[in-house]
XYZ file of C-alpha atoms in Angstrom:
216
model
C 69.635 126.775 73.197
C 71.679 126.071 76.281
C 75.513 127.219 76.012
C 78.333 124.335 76.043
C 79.020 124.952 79.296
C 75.569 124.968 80.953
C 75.696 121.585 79.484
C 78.526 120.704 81.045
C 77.397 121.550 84.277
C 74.453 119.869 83.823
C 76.162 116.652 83.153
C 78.287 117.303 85.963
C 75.026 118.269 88.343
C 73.707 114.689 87.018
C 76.910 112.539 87.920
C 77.235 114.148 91.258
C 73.686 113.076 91.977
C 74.311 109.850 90.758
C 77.256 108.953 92.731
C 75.377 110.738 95.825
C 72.492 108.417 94.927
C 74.911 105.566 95.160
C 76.312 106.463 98.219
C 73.376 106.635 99.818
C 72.204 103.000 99.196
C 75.087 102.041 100.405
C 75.123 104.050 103.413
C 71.218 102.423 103.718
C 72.386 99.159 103.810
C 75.219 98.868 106.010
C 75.245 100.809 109.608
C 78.889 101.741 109.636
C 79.489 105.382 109.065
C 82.788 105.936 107.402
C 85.204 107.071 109.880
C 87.943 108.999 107.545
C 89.209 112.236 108.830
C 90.838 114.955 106.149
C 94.091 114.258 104.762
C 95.990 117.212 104.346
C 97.021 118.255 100.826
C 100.544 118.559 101.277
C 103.033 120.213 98.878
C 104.580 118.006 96.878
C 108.564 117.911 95.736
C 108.690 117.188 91.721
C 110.477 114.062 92.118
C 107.883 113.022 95.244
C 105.426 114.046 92.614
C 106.778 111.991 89.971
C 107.300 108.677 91.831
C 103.719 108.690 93.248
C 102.180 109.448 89.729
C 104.321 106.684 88.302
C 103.245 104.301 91.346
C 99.480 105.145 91.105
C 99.104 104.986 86.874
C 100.025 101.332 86.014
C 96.175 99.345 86.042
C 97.432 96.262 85.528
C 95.149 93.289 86.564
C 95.429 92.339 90.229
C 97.048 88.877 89.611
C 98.699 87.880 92.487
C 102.422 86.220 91.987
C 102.332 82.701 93.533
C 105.699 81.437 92.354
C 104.979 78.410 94.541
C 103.049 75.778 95.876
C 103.324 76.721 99.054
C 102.986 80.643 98.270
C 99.836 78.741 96.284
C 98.043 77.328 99.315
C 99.271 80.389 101.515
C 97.144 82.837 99.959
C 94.031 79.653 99.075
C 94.601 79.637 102.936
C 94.676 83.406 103.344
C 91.755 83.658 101.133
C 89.506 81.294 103.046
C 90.021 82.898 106.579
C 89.425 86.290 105.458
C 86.581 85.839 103.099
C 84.666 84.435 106.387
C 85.502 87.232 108.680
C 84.255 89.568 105.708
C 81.080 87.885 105.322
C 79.411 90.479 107.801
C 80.461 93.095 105.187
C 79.982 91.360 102.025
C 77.416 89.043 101.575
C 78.450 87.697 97.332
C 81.407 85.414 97.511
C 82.495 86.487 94.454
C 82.453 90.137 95.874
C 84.316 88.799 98.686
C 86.949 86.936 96.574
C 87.512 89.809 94.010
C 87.748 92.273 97.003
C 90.274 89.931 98.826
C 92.538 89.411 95.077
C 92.647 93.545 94.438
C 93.646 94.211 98.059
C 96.508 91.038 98.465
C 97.909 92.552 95.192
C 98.054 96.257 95.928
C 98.686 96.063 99.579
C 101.952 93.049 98.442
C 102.713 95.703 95.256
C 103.208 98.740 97.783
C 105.077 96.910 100.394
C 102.431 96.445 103.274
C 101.380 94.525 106.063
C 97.574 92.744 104.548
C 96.223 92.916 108.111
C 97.003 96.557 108.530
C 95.132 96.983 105.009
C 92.744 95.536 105.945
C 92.322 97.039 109.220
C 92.154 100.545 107.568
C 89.786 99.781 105.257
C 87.294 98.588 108.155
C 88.100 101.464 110.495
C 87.616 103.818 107.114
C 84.657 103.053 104.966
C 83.548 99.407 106.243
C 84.157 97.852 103.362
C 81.733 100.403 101.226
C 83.344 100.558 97.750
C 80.862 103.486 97.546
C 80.843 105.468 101.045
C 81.959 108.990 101.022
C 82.816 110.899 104.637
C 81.608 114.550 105.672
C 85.302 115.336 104.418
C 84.795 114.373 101.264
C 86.625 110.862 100.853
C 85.936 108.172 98.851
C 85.632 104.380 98.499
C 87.197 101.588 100.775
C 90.634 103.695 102.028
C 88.689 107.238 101.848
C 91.298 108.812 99.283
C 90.814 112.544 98.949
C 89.827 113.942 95.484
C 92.532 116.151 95.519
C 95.007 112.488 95.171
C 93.577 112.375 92.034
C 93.983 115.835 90.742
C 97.694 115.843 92.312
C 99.129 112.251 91.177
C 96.600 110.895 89.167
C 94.420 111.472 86.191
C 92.534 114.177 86.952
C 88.958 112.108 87.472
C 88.002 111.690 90.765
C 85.177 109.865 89.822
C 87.751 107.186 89.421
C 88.188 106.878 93.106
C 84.861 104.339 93.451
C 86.926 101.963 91.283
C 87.804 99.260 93.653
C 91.357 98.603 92.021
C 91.704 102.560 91.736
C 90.746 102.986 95.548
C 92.740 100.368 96.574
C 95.997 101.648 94.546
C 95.673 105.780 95.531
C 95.412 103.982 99.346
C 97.772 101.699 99.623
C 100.416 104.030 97.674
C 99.643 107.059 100.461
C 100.091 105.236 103.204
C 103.163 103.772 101.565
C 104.623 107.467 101.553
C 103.151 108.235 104.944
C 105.384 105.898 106.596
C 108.272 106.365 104.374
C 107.765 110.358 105.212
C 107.459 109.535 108.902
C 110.866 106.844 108.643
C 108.614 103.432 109.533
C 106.535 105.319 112.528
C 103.143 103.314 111.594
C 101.110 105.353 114.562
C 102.312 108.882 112.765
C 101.624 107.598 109.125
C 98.289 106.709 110.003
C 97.978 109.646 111.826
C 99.096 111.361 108.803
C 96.233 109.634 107.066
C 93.603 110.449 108.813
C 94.445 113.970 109.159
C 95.179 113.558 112.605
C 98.798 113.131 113.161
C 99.921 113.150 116.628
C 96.793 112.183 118.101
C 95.975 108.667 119.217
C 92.363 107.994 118.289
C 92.696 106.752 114.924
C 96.091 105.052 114.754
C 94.324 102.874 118.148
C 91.504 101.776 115.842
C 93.269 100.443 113.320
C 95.822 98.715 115.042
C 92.734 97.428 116.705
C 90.946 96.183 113.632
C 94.113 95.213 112.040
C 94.070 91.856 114.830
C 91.094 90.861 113.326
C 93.132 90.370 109.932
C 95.978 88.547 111.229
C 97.153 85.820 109.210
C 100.604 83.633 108.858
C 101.179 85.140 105.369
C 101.268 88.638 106.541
């Protein structure tokens, strides 16, 4: 009889193939590689520590707040003008729509720009919820695993959620550009595991154009 732990790693063999599996139907069907470098794993202060794992655990539903009417047909607007520039990416609309909800809500929730969101997510994974780079990241913003062992639960596994993705991303670049004071070309250097050098930060500002929209 197989010990406990052979089991285990059998299970764990089994997911890993699974999620591989997955990844590689989705790298099949869309010719975008993803593009993420490594981001470093950084040492952490306590309270850093803290206010990330407090930012990153609350999975509330992405409901947008439209106190408005106007805030109301801002993001309708918003909505319709993105949803047909990510058509080449995602072919449901109601992929498109849910996509376009998570990302408004996370990207408003941590303080950022929705073209620059957006443009990092195009420049990273293509709008894969499922690609995974040569480094090892994962989903839309390629979060490293170790994110989720430092701040989060534990299960990186988690990091193909779409709201999960979204929320690890959106919250490290938040504390990129807080580390770097505002600097958006070192925080996304930061990001990509490239600080300093040019490449990356260019691309997204790049992509980000594509995104622009009155309500950003």
């Amino acid at each position: 009889m197989p010990s406990v732990m052979a089991l285990v790693d059998e299970n764990r063999r089994q997911a890993l193939g699974r999620m591989a599996a997955l990844a590689g139907l989705s790298l099949a069907a869309c010719p975008w590689p993803a593009q993420a470098g490594s981001q470093i794993e950084e040492p952490l202060s306590h309270a850093v520590r803290t206010a990330l794992s407090a930012a990153v655990a609350d999975a509330a539903p992405p409901e947008p707040v439209l106190r408005t009417e106007a805030d109301q047909q801002a993001y309708a607007q918003w909505q319709v003008a993105c949803s047909q520039r990510l058509l080449r990416y995602k072919n449901h609309p109601t992929d498109r729509q849910e996509f376009l909800q998570t990302l408004w809500y996370e990207a408003r929730r941590a303080g950022l720009s929705l073209s620059l969101v957006l443009g990092l997510v195009q420049v990273e994974s293509a709008f894969r919820k499922f690609a995974i780079s040569s480094a090892g990241a994962r989903g839309y913003m390629q979060v490293m695993p170790f994110w989720a062992r430092s701040i989060g639960d534990g299960h990186e596994g988690r990091l193909f959620h779409m709201q999960t993705n979204l929320r690890f991303g959106c919250v490290i670049l938040r504390h990129y550009l807080d580390r770097e004071k505002g600097d958006l070309f070192m925080a996304l250097g930061r990001y990509n595991g490239s600080r300093g050098q040019a490449p990356y930060p260019q691309a997204v500002l790049a992509a980000q154009q594509r995104w622009r929209h009155s309500v950003d």
